[in-house]
């Protein structure tokens, strides 16, 4: 795992004090590069033998940067998402006084290394990476966190090729770091150290996508001031050959003003899904909510793209599946889904929302892979079960399986992969699945009313 902390062509290396770092309980194996501020190391937990990536800071407790560092680390450690490198430890070494953040070590390359070796990526591959990282930004947004340093060097691939956002929990530390690598993707409003929000991460994701699609950054430079001038006053042109929909998404992500970007990461994510499935994006003013315009993803095969000369081919909708939520044997709601991912949890953004404190904000996720369904627990705090057995990782579902949410709620999953799919169409013929359909319990018909006896005619008047 190598670091890409320095800008291309620069000579930034790990600080000289890196060789003297000592963190109690860990064996330092090697320096991975300049962490700006601090350093990035590969370390091994002495008792558990677990290898981690470790960010180390100098400074005294009470220093605002250090306090923010530790506060954000505690928040980040509560998150569990398939596209986020998990934070596993943080603290202050009692012997050396150094402050550290340890997170999941990913043995694969980072995106910067991939791009340096391959150049521009095909549009489907670049979009798949960008959309996965946008999913991670949605998770941060739901938990009131900002990354602050989204760029190719902080996107790393695990052994299965899944992209993950690393160095979570360092946003308020990065605010004071003048790293050239960070400046290549930094939002204009962040150059002077102003507080950032999720829209700043959107900008950085947009620049990262531009780099992946074009093979180069929109602005170059060898100093912080040069890069600041580019981002605050330069023009970002869409990559040559980008489809119209992708060019529009990049234009919104990379808008100079935060108010012209997407209002939320969720809406940016929906537009990425739209262009991946051959539909025009809604843009920043579309105001599409996740529960009112979840798009249908193809059940198999690659995405289609917009073409200036011919209308896009609509992907075939996947088979629907039903989920029946109950507690203690009493049915609560029944849903019908056609999207490829269904999130279960306490958060209002979840597809199946269970407003109960024993349920995590993002508790579990059901995902579709072709004609197969899988369930993945997203929380290590509250238990997820499959047919009564505790679930530690991703598992395949079969019709009639019951997913246990904590110890109080059950979600029975039913579907027929051979059934003919059905999907509603909106006015522009875009397949849309809105808020999961809640099937009300059948009503007992009212007994037929007894007909009223015929009225007796009034006698004729005299």
Tab-separated table of C-alpha atoms in Angstrom:
chain	number	residue	atom	x	y	z
A	1	UNK	CA	0.000	0.000	0.000
A	2	UNK	CA	1.734	3.117	-1.191
A	3	UNK	CA	0.713	6.657	-0.564
A	4	UNK	CA	-0.011	9.326	-3.122
A	5	UNK	CA	0.234	12.236	-0.730
A	6	UNK	CA	2.412	14.334	-3.003
A	7	UNK	CA	1.306	15.931	-6.201
A	8	UNK	CA	2.636	14.524	-9.443
A	9	UNK	CA	6.128	15.794	-9.984
A	10	UNK	CA	6.636	16.986	-6.401
A	11	UNK	CA	9.139	15.590	-3.948
A	12	UNK	CA	7.064	15.347	-0.779
A	13	UNK	CA	8.157	12.411	1.369
A	14	UNK	CA	7.455	11.091	4.843
A	15	UNK	CA	8.610	13.452	7.637
A	16	UNK	CA	12.070	12.820	9.063
A	17	UNK	CA	10.620	11.894	12.461
A	18	UNK	CA	8.747	8.949	10.911
A	19	UNK	CA	11.664	6.591	11.602
A	20	UNK	CA	11.369	7.331	15.327
A	21	UNK	CA	7.603	6.736	15.622
A	22	UNK	CA	6.575	4.403	18.424
A	23	UNK	CA	2.952	3.548	19.189
A	24	UNK	CA	2.326	1.287	22.157
A	25	UNK	CA	0.742	-2.011	21.125
A	26	UNK	CA	1.805	-1.701	17.479
A	27	UNK	CA	4.863	-2.694	15.489
A	28	UNK	CA	5.645	-0.125	12.788
A	29	UNK	CA	6.511	-1.989	9.581
A	30	UNK	CA	7.086	0.767	7.036
A	31	UNK	CA	6.388	4.374	6.127
A	32	UNK	CA	3.776	4.780	3.410
A	33	UNK	CA	4.389	8.455	2.747
A	34	UNK	CA	3.694	11.996	3.806
A	35	UNK	CA	0.379	12.377	5.628
A	36	UNK	CA	0.282	16.208	5.572
A	37	UNK	CA	-0.033	16.851	8.455
A	38	UNK	CA	1.705	13.918	10.080
A	39	UNK	CA	2.655	10.681	8.368
A	40	UNK	CA	1.045	7.510	7.057
A	41	UNK	CA	2.431	4.160	8.225
A	42	UNK	CA	1.864	0.453	7.863
A	43	UNK	CA	1.655	-1.144	11.307
A	44	UNK	CA	0.788	-4.468	12.901
A	45	UNK	CA	-1.112	-4.903	16.174
A	46	UNK	CA	1.220	-6.898	18.429
A	47	UNK	CA	-1.457	-8.982	20.166
A	48	UNK	CA	-3.951	-9.501	17.334
A	49	UNK	CA	-1.516	-9.583	14.433
A	50	UNK	CA	-3.821	-7.352	12.387
A	51	UNK	CA	-2.155	-5.126	9.791
A	52	UNK	CA	-3.497	-1.563	9.654
A	53	UNK	CA	-2.803	1.719	7.905
A	54	UNK	CA	-1.974	4.297	10.552
A	55	UNK	CA	-2.064	8.095	10.412
A	56	UNK	CA	0.151	9.674	13.103
A	57	UNK	CA	0.147	13.311	14.248
A	58	UNK	CA	2.565	15.306	16.342
A	59	UNK	CA	1.239	17.865	18.812
A	60	UNK	CA	0.060	18.357	22.384
A	61	UNK	CA	-3.383	17.456	23.705
A	62	UNK	CA	-5.377	20.647	23.889
A	63	UNK	CA	-4.156	21.710	20.473
A	64	UNK	CA	-7.288	22.331	18.387
A	65	UNK	CA	-6.067	20.216	15.447
A	66	UNK	CA	-5.316	17.221	17.672
A	67	UNK	CA	-8.618	17.468	19.546
A	68	UNK	CA	-10.569	17.634	16.274
A	69	UNK	CA	-8.541	14.713	14.964
A	70	UNK	CA	-9.524	12.484	17.883
A	71	UNK	CA	-13.154	13.678	17.920
A	72	UNK	CA	-13.625	12.890	14.228
A	73	UNK	CA	-11.893	9.540	14.640
A	74	UNK	CA	-14.460	8.497	17.246
A	75	UNK	CA	-17.314	9.450	14.899
A	76	UNK	CA	-15.741	7.641	11.961
A	77	UNK	CA	-15.243	4.448	13.966
A	78	UNK	CA	-19.031	4.052	14.244
A	79	UNK	CA	-19.497	3.769	10.472
A	80	UNK	CA	-19.662	0.498	8.556
A	81	UNK	CA	-20.048	0.718	4.798
A	82	UNK	CA	-18.781	-1.503	1.954
A	83	UNK	CA	-17.129	1.488	0.231
A	84	UNK	CA	-15.436	2.966	3.327
A	85	UNK	CA	-12.207	1.688	4.874
A	86	UNK	CA	-13.203	0.925	8.470
A	87	UNK	CA	-11.589	2.825	11.329
A	88	UNK	CA	-10.372	0.281	13.886
A	89	UNK	CA	-8.458	2.286	16.508
A	90	UNK	CA	-7.542	5.813	17.540
A	91	UNK	CA	-5.914	7.433	20.530
A	92	UNK	CA	-2.786	8.918	22.070
A	93	UNK	CA	0.253	6.759	22.806
A	94	UNK	CA	1.043	7.134	26.542
A	95	UNK	CA	4.776	6.638	25.931
A	96	UNK	CA	5.498	8.801	22.885
A	97	UNK	CA	2.575	11.229	23.179
A	98	UNK	CA	1.828	10.785	19.480
A	99	UNK	CA	-1.787	10.727	18.311
A	100	UNK	CA	-2.863	8.076	15.815
A	101	UNK	CA	-5.753	6.808	13.718
A	102	UNK	CA	-5.659	3.181	12.528
A	103	UNK	CA	-7.923	1.988	9.741
A	104	UNK	CA	-8.419	-1.047	7.543
A	105	UNK	CA	-5.298	-1.841	5.501
A	106	UNK	CA	-6.106	-2.409	1.830
A	107	UNK	CA	-3.410	-4.305	-0.075
A	108	UNK	CA	-4.512	-3.188	-3.533
A	109	UNK	CA	-3.442	-0.100	-5.442
A	110	UNK	CA	-5.057	3.282	-5.032
A	111	UNK	CA	-6.839	4.958	-7.929
A	112	UNK	CA	-3.941	7.381	-8.520
A	113	UNK	CA	-1.600	4.439	-9.099
A	114	UNK	CA	-4.107	2.767	-11.416
A	115	UNK	CA	-4.510	5.948	-13.474
A	116	UNK	CA	-0.762	6.548	-13.620
A	117	UNK	CA	-0.328	3.063	-15.115
A	118	UNK	CA	-3.367	2.947	-17.407
A	119	UNK	CA	-4.257	6.532	-18.231
A	120	UNK	CA	-7.930	7.339	-18.826
A	121	UNK	CA	-10.433	4.622	-17.926
A	122	UNK	CA	-13.403	3.525	-20.046
A	123	UNK	CA	-16.516	5.476	-19.105
A	124	UNK	CA	-18.390	2.481	-17.591
A	125	UNK	CA	-15.442	1.621	-15.336
A	126	UNK	CA	-14.863	5.220	-14.222
A	127	UNK	CA	-18.570	5.718	-13.478
A	128	UNK	CA	-18.761	2.493	-11.474
A	129	UNK	CA	-15.887	3.699	-9.264
A	130	UNK	CA	-17.352	7.193	-8.919
A	131	UNK	CA	-20.825	5.914	-8.053
A	132	UNK	CA	-19.406	3.559	-5.387
A	133	UNK	CA	-17.532	6.437	-3.751
A	134	UNK	CA	-20.654	8.596	-3.967
A	135	UNK	CA	-22.446	5.848	-1.988
A	136	UNK	CA	-19.773	6.340	0.675
A	137	UNK	CA	-20.443	10.099	0.659
A	138	UNK	CA	-24.152	9.396	1.175
A	139	UNK	CA	-23.233	7.414	4.298
A	140	UNK	CA	-21.063	10.292	5.574
A	141	UNK	CA	-23.844	12.778	4.901
A	142	UNK	CA	-26.337	10.685	6.851
A	143	UNK	CA	-23.947	10.708	9.809
A	144	UNK	CA	-23.076	14.428	9.641
A	145	UNK	CA	-19.482	13.802	8.560
A	146	UNK	CA	-17.343	15.379	5.835
A	147	UNK	CA	-14.311	13.635	4.343
A	148	UNK	CA	-12.390	16.718	3.207
A	149	UNK	CA	-9.821	14.929	1.031
A	150	UNK	CA	-11.599	12.919	-1.679
A	151	UNK	CA	-9.111	12.273	-4.500
A	152	UNK	CA	-7.599	9.338	-6.408
A	153	UNK	CA	-4.962	8.847	-3.700
A	154	UNK	CA	-7.570	8.259	-0.967
A	155	UNK	CA	-9.593	5.772	-3.046
A	156	UNK	CA	-8.072	2.310	-2.688
A	157	UNK	CA	-9.123	-1.104	-3.946
A	158	UNK	CA	-9.410	-4.205	-1.779
A	159	UNK	CA	-8.494	-7.717	-2.876
A	160	UNK	CA	-11.821	-8.113	-4.708
A	161	UNK	CA	-11.449	-4.842	-6.630
A	162	UNK	CA	-14.029	-2.959	-4.543
A	163	UNK	CA	-13.156	0.762	-4.292
A	164	UNK	CA	-13.063	2.166	-0.758
A	165	UNK	CA	-12.677	5.673	0.579
A	166	UNK	CA	-9.786	5.810	3.061
A	167	UNK	CA	-8.580	8.258	5.723
A	168	UNK	CA	-12.070	8.899	7.035
A	169	UNK	CA	-12.308	11.132	10.092
A	170	UNK	CA	-9.566	13.582	9.148
A	171	UNK	CA	-11.563	16.379	7.514
A	172	UNK	CA	-10.966	19.033	10.160
A	173	UNK	CA	-7.278	18.149	10.223
A	174	UNK	CA	-6.998	18.336	6.426
A	175	UNK	CA	-8.500	21.830	6.538
A	176	UNK	CA	-5.156	23.163	7.795
A	177	UNK	CA	-2.937	21.017	5.531
A	178	UNK	CA	-1.454	22.589	2.383
A	179	UNK	CA	-0.815	19.311	0.560
A	180	UNK	CA	-0.390	19.639	-3.208
A	181	UNK	CA	-2.022	16.253	-3.758
A	182	UNK	CA	-5.091	17.476	-1.892
A	183	UNK	CA	-5.086	20.793	-3.772
A	184	UNK	CA	-5.460	19.009	-7.130
A	185	UNK	CA	-9.053	18.080	-6.180
A	186	UNK	CA	-9.891	20.727	-3.587
A	187	UNK	CA	-13.119	22.749	-3.802
A	188	UNK	CA	-12.620	26.502	-4.341
A	189	UNK	CA	-14.200	27.437	-1.009
A	190	UNK	CA	-11.731	25.249	0.914
A	191	UNK	CA	-8.463	26.881	-0.196
A	192	UNK	CA	-8.649	29.548	2.486
A	193	UNK	CA	-9.479	27.054	5.218
A	194	UNK	CA	-13.190	27.795	5.305
A	195	UNK	CA	-15.421	25.113	6.852
A	196	UNK	CA	-16.550	22.636	4.206
A	197	UNK	CA	-19.648	20.498	3.906
A	198	UNK	CA	-20.737	17.565	1.784
A	199	UNK	CA	-20.905	19.748	-1.320
A	200	UNK	CA	-17.141	20.247	-1.062
A	201	UNK	CA	-16.714	16.474	-1.186
A	202	UNK	CA	-18.955	16.445	-4.267
A	203	UNK	CA	-16.572	18.835	-6.041
A	204	UNK	CA	-13.577	16.669	-5.160
A	205	UNK	CA	-15.398	13.578	-6.450
A	206	UNK	CA	-16.168	15.435	-9.685
A	207	UNK	CA	-12.482	16.331	-10.205
A	208	UNK	CA	-11.550	12.718	-9.427
A	209	UNK	CA	-14.016	11.499	-12.064
A	210	UNK	CA	-12.600	14.039	-14.536
A	211	UNK	CA	-9.113	12.632	-13.879
A	212	UNK	CA	-10.346	9.063	-14.383
A	213	UNK	CA	-12.188	9.884	-17.624
A	214	UNK	CA	-9.592	12.153	-19.217
A	215	UNK	CA	-6.315	10.854	-17.802
A	216	UNK	CA	-5.362	14.249	-16.372
A	217	UNK	CA	-6.478	16.842	-13.848
A	218	UNK	CA	-8.315	19.926	-15.164
A	219	UNK	CA	-5.761	22.187	-13.440
A	220	UNK	CA	-2.048	21.616	-12.977
A	221	UNK	CA	0.562	23.463	-10.966
A	222	UNK	CA	3.567	23.063	-8.736
A	223	UNK	CA	2.375	25.293	-5.899
A	224	UNK	CA	-0.660	25.771	-3.712
A	225	UNK	CA	-1.268	29.254	-5.155
A	226	UNK	CA	-1.217	28.009	-8.768
A	227	UNK	CA	-3.756	25.305	-8.034
A	228	UNK	CA	-5.922	27.729	-6.064
A	229	UNK	CA	-5.981	30.106	-9.035
A	230	UNK	CA	-7.124	27.288	-11.306
A	231	UNK	CA	-9.950	26.044	-9.095
A	232	UNK	CA	-11.224	29.493	-8.151
A	233	UNK	CA	-10.971	31.144	-11.576
A	234	UNK	CA	-10.360	28.522	-14.255
A	235	UNK	CA	-12.813	26.748	-16.528
A	236	UNK	CA	-13.397	23.011	-16.239
A	237	UNK	CA	-14.112	21.522	-19.638
A	238	UNK	CA	-15.729	18.070	-19.868
A	239	UNK	CA	-13.385	15.226	-20.845
A	240	UNK	CA	-13.158	14.608	-24.575
A	241	UNK	CA	-15.541	11.848	-25.585
A	242	UNK	CA	-17.662	12.000	-22.442
A	243	UNK	CA	-21.321	11.243	-23.091
A	244	UNK	CA	-23.713	14.227	-22.738
A	245	UNK	CA	-25.224	12.908	-19.516
A	246	UNK	CA	-21.826	12.377	-17.899
A	247	UNK	CA	-20.699	15.844	-18.990
A	248	UNK	CA	-23.793	17.329	-17.313
A	249	UNK	CA	-23.199	15.428	-14.070
A	250	UNK	CA	-19.556	16.560	-13.987
A	251	UNK	CA	-20.636	20.152	-14.625
A	252	UNK	CA	-22.951	20.021	-11.601
A	253	UNK	CA	-20.474	18.262	-9.318
A	254	UNK	CA	-17.707	20.722	-10.241
A	255	UNK	CA	-19.747	23.927	-10.123
A	256	UNK	CA	-17.649	26.724	-8.653
A	257	UNK	CA	-20.371	27.768	-6.206
A	258	UNK	CA	-21.517	25.166	-3.649
A	259	UNK	CA	-25.096	26.382	-4.165
A	260	UNK	CA	-24.954	25.263	-7.804
A	261	UNK	CA	-23.920	21.701	-6.934
A	262	UNK	CA	-26.284	18.941	-5.881
A	263	UNK	CA	-28.183	19.729	-2.661
A	264	UNK	CA	-27.125	16.344	-1.251
A	265	UNK	CA	-24.859	13.399	-1.984
A	266	UNK	CA	-27.966	11.259	-2.397
A	267	UNK	CA	-29.156	13.373	-5.312
A	268	UNK	CA	-25.687	13.267	-6.883
A	269	UNK	CA	-25.743	9.501	-6.481
A	270	UNK	CA	-29.134	9.254	-8.195
A	271	UNK	CA	-27.876	11.230	-11.179
A	272	UNK	CA	-24.855	8.946	-11.468
A	273	UNK	CA	-27.207	5.974	-11.456
A	274	UNK	CA	-29.337	7.671	-14.119
A	275	UNK	CA	-26.449	8.084	-16.559
A	276	UNK	CA	-25.194	4.572	-15.800
A	277	UNK	CA	-28.556	3.210	-16.893
A	278	UNK	CA	-28.907	5.341	-20.000
A	279	UNK	CA	-31.196	8.081	-18.700
A	280	UNK	CA	-30.663	11.855	-18.652
A	281	UNK	CA	-29.591	13.337	-15.303
A	282	UNK	CA	-31.913	15.619	-13.358
A	283	UNK	CA	-29.205	18.087	-12.368
A	284	UNK	CA	-28.941	20.213	-9.230
A	285	UNK	CA	-32.481	21.556	-9.597
A	286	UNK	CA	-34.090	18.156	-10.044
A	287	UNK	CA	-34.649	17.801	-6.291
A	288	UNK	CA	-35.200	14.069	-6.650
A	289	UNK	CA	-35.488	12.231	-3.358
A	290	UNK	CA	-34.152	8.715	-2.945
A	291	UNK	CA	-37.552	7.355	-1.952
A	292	UNK	CA	-39.472	9.011	-4.778
A	293	UNK	CA	-37.250	8.286	-7.775
A	294	UNK	CA	-35.081	5.218	-7.140
A	295	UNK	CA	-33.992	4.058	-10.563
A	296	UNK	CA	-34.054	0.525	-11.883
A	297	UNK	CA	-30.600	-0.942	-12.433
A	298	UNK	CA	-30.100	-3.722	-14.982
A	299	UNK	CA	-30.314	-7.253	-13.587
A	300	UNK	CA	-27.288	-8.250	-15.671
A	301	UNK	CA	-24.885	-6.856	-18.235
A	302	UNK	CA	-23.320	-3.405	-18.498
A	303	UNK	CA	-25.002	0.000	-18.465
A	304	UNK	CA	-26.178	1.887	-21.533
A	305	UNK	CA	-25.194	5.465	-22.280
A	306	UNK	CA	-26.794	8.459	-23.877
A	307	UNK	CA	-26.053	9.079	-27.541
A	308	UNK	CA	-26.470	12.423	-29.289
A	309	UNK	CA	-27.825	10.798	-32.475
A	310	UNK	CA	-30.011	7.993	-31.170
A	311	UNK	CA	-32.225	7.673	-28.090
A	312	UNK	CA	-30.874	5.391	-25.357
A	313	UNK	CA	-32.075	1.829	-25.137
A	314	UNK	CA	-34.047	1.222	-21.958
A	315	UNK	CA	-32.520	-1.530	-19.819
A	316	UNK	CA	-34.835	-4.415	-18.973
A	317	UNK	CA	-36.256	-4.067	-15.468
A	318	UNK	CA	-35.162	-6.730	-12.973
A	319	UNK	CA	-37.561	-9.111	-11.290
A	320	UNK	CA	-39.385	-7.594	-8.309
A	321	UNK	CA	-39.082	-8.967	-4.809
A	322	UNK	CA	-41.252	-8.488	-1.747
A	323	UNK	CA	-40.249	-7.941	1.853
A	324	UNK	CA	-42.682	-8.444	4.739
A	325	UNK	CA	-41.729	-6.646	7.977
A	326	UNK	CA	-43.071	-8.041	11.235
A	327	UNK	CA	-42.374	-8.031	14.949
A	328	UNK	CA	-43.106	-10.902	17.307
A	329	UNK	CA	-45.151	-12.545	14.540
A	330	UNK	CA	-47.324	-9.466	13.947
A	331	UNK	CA	-47.119	-8.088	10.406
A	332	UNK	CA	-46.267	-4.374	10.153
A	333	UNK	CA	-45.805	-3.602	6.453
A	334	UNK	CA	-45.205	-5.310	3.131
A	335	UNK	CA	-42.975	-3.747	0.477
A	336	UNK	CA	-42.309	-4.398	-3.205
A	337	UNK	CA	-38.893	-3.466	-4.643
A	338	UNK	CA	-37.286	-3.466	-8.066
A	339	UNK	CA	-34.045	-1.592	-7.385
A	340	UNK	CA	-30.745	-3.414	-6.915
A	341	UNK	CA	-30.058	-2.196	-3.366
A	342	UNK	CA	-32.436	-1.942	-0.438
A	343	UNK	CA	-31.172	-0.469	2.823
A	344	UNK	CA	-32.771	-1.365	6.150
A	345	UNK	CA	-32.333	0.802	9.226
A	346	UNK	CA	-33.452	3.673	11.423
A	347	UNK	CA	-32.324	6.483	9.120
A	348	UNK	CA	-35.098	8.337	7.240
A	349	UNK	CA	-33.126	7.678	4.031
A	350	UNK	CA	-33.457	3.891	4.372
A	351	UNK	CA	-35.802	2.024	2.026
A	352	UNK	CA	-37.156	-0.024	4.942
A	353	UNK	CA	-37.211	2.322	7.897
A	354	UNK	CA	-37.616	0.905	11.405
A	355	UNK	CA	-37.834	3.780	13.857
A	356	UNK	CA	-36.564	2.002	16.940
A	357	UNK	CA	-33.407	2.667	18.976
A	358	UNK	CA	-32.352	-0.998	18.914
A	359	UNK	CA	-32.027	-0.714	15.127
A	360	UNK	CA	-28.897	0.947	13.674
A	361	UNK	CA	-29.227	3.905	11.324
A	362	UNK	CA	-27.953	1.701	8.490
A	363	UNK	CA	-28.502	-1.795	9.825
A	364	UNK	CA	-28.407	-4.143	6.807
A	365	UNK	CA	-28.577	-4.108	3.036
A	366	UNK	CA	-30.195	-6.427	0.501
A	367	UNK	CA	-28.436	-6.378	-2.877
A	368	UNK	CA	-29.140	-8.018	-6.212
A	369	UNK	CA	-26.507	-9.730	-8.367
A	370	UNK	CA	-28.160	-10.975	-11.526
A	371	UNK	CA	-30.978	-13.277	-10.416
A	372	UNK	CA	-29.576	-13.755	-6.910
A	373	UNK	CA	-30.201	-11.739	-3.767
A	374	UNK	CA	-27.763	-11.236	-0.893
A	375	UNK	CA	-27.978	-9.683	2.565
A	376	UNK	CA	-25.064	-7.833	4.185
A	377	UNK	CA	-24.999	-6.543	7.789
A	378	UNK	CA	-23.900	-2.881	7.949
A	379	UNK	CA	-23.744	-2.571	11.734
A	380	UNK	CA	-21.455	-4.316	14.189
A	381	UNK	CA	-23.326	-2.855	17.162
A	382	UNK	CA	-26.763	-4.381	16.644
A	383	UNK	CA	-27.145	-7.968	15.471
A	384	UNK	CA	-28.373	-9.077	12.059
A	385	UNK	CA	-29.597	-12.668	11.707
A	386	UNK	CA	-30.487	-14.962	8.828
A	387	UNK	CA	-33.087	-17.611	9.671
A	388	UNK	CA	-32.238	-17.307	13.364
A	389	UNK	CA	-28.437	-17.519	13.017
A	390	UNK	CA	-26.212	-14.499	13.647
A	391	UNK	CA	-24.814	-13.062	10.417
A	392	UNK	CA	-21.197	-11.875	10.321
A	393	UNK	CA	-20.881	-11.123	6.604
A	394	UNK	CA	-22.553	-11.213	3.223
A	395	UNK	CA	-24.864	-14.212	2.657
A	396	UNK	CA	-27.114	-15.354	-0.167
A	397	UNK	CA	-30.880	-15.205	0.287
A	398	UNK	CA	-33.420	-17.764	-0.867
A	399	UNK	CA	-37.181	-17.240	-1.244
A	400	UNK	CA	-38.824	-17.315	2.180
A	401	UNK	CA	-35.640	-16.516	4.144
A	402	UNK	CA	-36.092	-14.309	7.211
A	403	UNK	CA	-33.630	-11.537	8.026
A	404	UNK	CA	-33.598	-10.692	11.737
A	405	UNK	CA	-33.082	-7.016	12.588
A	406	UNK	CA	-31.783	-6.809	16.170
A	407	UNK	CA	-33.825	-9.186	18.325
A	408	UNK	CA	-37.251	-7.700	17.713
A	409	UNK	CA	-37.931	-7.340	13.972
A	410	UNK	CA	-38.055	-9.852	11.111
A	411	UNK	CA	-38.003	-9.196	7.360
A	412	UNK	CA	-39.232	-12.109	5.229
A	413	UNK	CA	-37.972	-11.912	1.635
A	414	UNK	CA	-40.029	-13.430	-1.197
A	415	UNK	CA	-39.568	-13.415	-4.969
A	416	UNK	CA	-39.854	-15.415	-8.149
A	417	UNK	CA	-36.897	-14.848	-10.539
A	418	UNK	CA	-38.922	-16.324	-13.403
A	419	UNK	CA	-41.893	-14.002	-12.917
A	420	UNK	CA	-42.533	-11.386	-15.571
A	421	UNK	CA	-41.218	-8.041	-14.268
A	422	UNK	CA	-43.483	-5.070	-13.974
A	423	UNK	CA	-42.499	-1.444	-13.685
A	424	UNK	CA	-44.299	1.875	-13.774
A	425	UNK	CA	-43.233	4.500	-16.283
A	426	UNK	CA	-43.157	8.190	-15.629
A	427	UNK	CA	-44.100	10.804	-18.206
A	428	UNK	CA	-40.805	10.581	-20.113
A	429	UNK	CA	-40.900	6.762	-20.205
A	430	UNK	CA	-38.186	6.462	-17.566
A	431	UNK	CA	-38.604	3.346	-15.411
A	432	UNK	CA	-39.259	4.505	-11.880
A	433	UNK	CA	-39.726	2.715	-8.604
A	434	UNK	CA	-40.878	5.116	-5.949
A	435	UNK	CA	-41.499	4.638	-2.257
A	436	UNK	CA	-41.742	0.896	-1.667
A	437	UNK	CA	-45.317	-0.209	-2.161
A	438	UNK	CA	-46.991	-0.883	1.152
A	439	UNK	CA	-49.676	-3.492	0.732
A	440	UNK	CA	-52.393	-2.865	3.325
A	441	UNK	CA	-53.940	-5.768	5.104
A	442	UNK	CA	-57.112	-6.976	3.359
A	443	UNK	CA	-60.221	-5.373	4.716
A	444	UNK	CA	-63.118	-7.514	5.846
A	445	UNK	CA	-66.026	-6.623	3.580
A	446	UNK	CA	-68.951	-5.011	5.312
A	447	UNK	CA	-72.090	-7.193	5.443
A	448	UNK	CA	-74.658	-6.273	2.790
A	449	UNK	CA	-77.142	-3.763	4.016
A	450	UNK	CA	-80.778	-4.824	4.418
A	451	UNK	CA	-82.887	-3.079	1.800
A	452	UNK	CA	-85.330	-0.585	3.204
A	453	UNK	CA	-89.022	-1.601	2.966
A	454	UNK	CA	-90.940	0.129	0.203
A	455	UNK	CA	-92.598	3.271	1.326
A	456	UNK	CA	-96.376	3.379	1.528
A	457	UNK	CA	-97.756	5.905	-0.963
A	458	UNK	CA	-99.547	8.844	0.558
A	459	UNK	CA	-103.344	8.848	0.135
A	460	UNK	CA	-104.664	11.143	-2.572
A	461	UNK	CA	-105.661	14.557	-1.380
A	462	UNK	CA	-109.357	15.343	-1.256
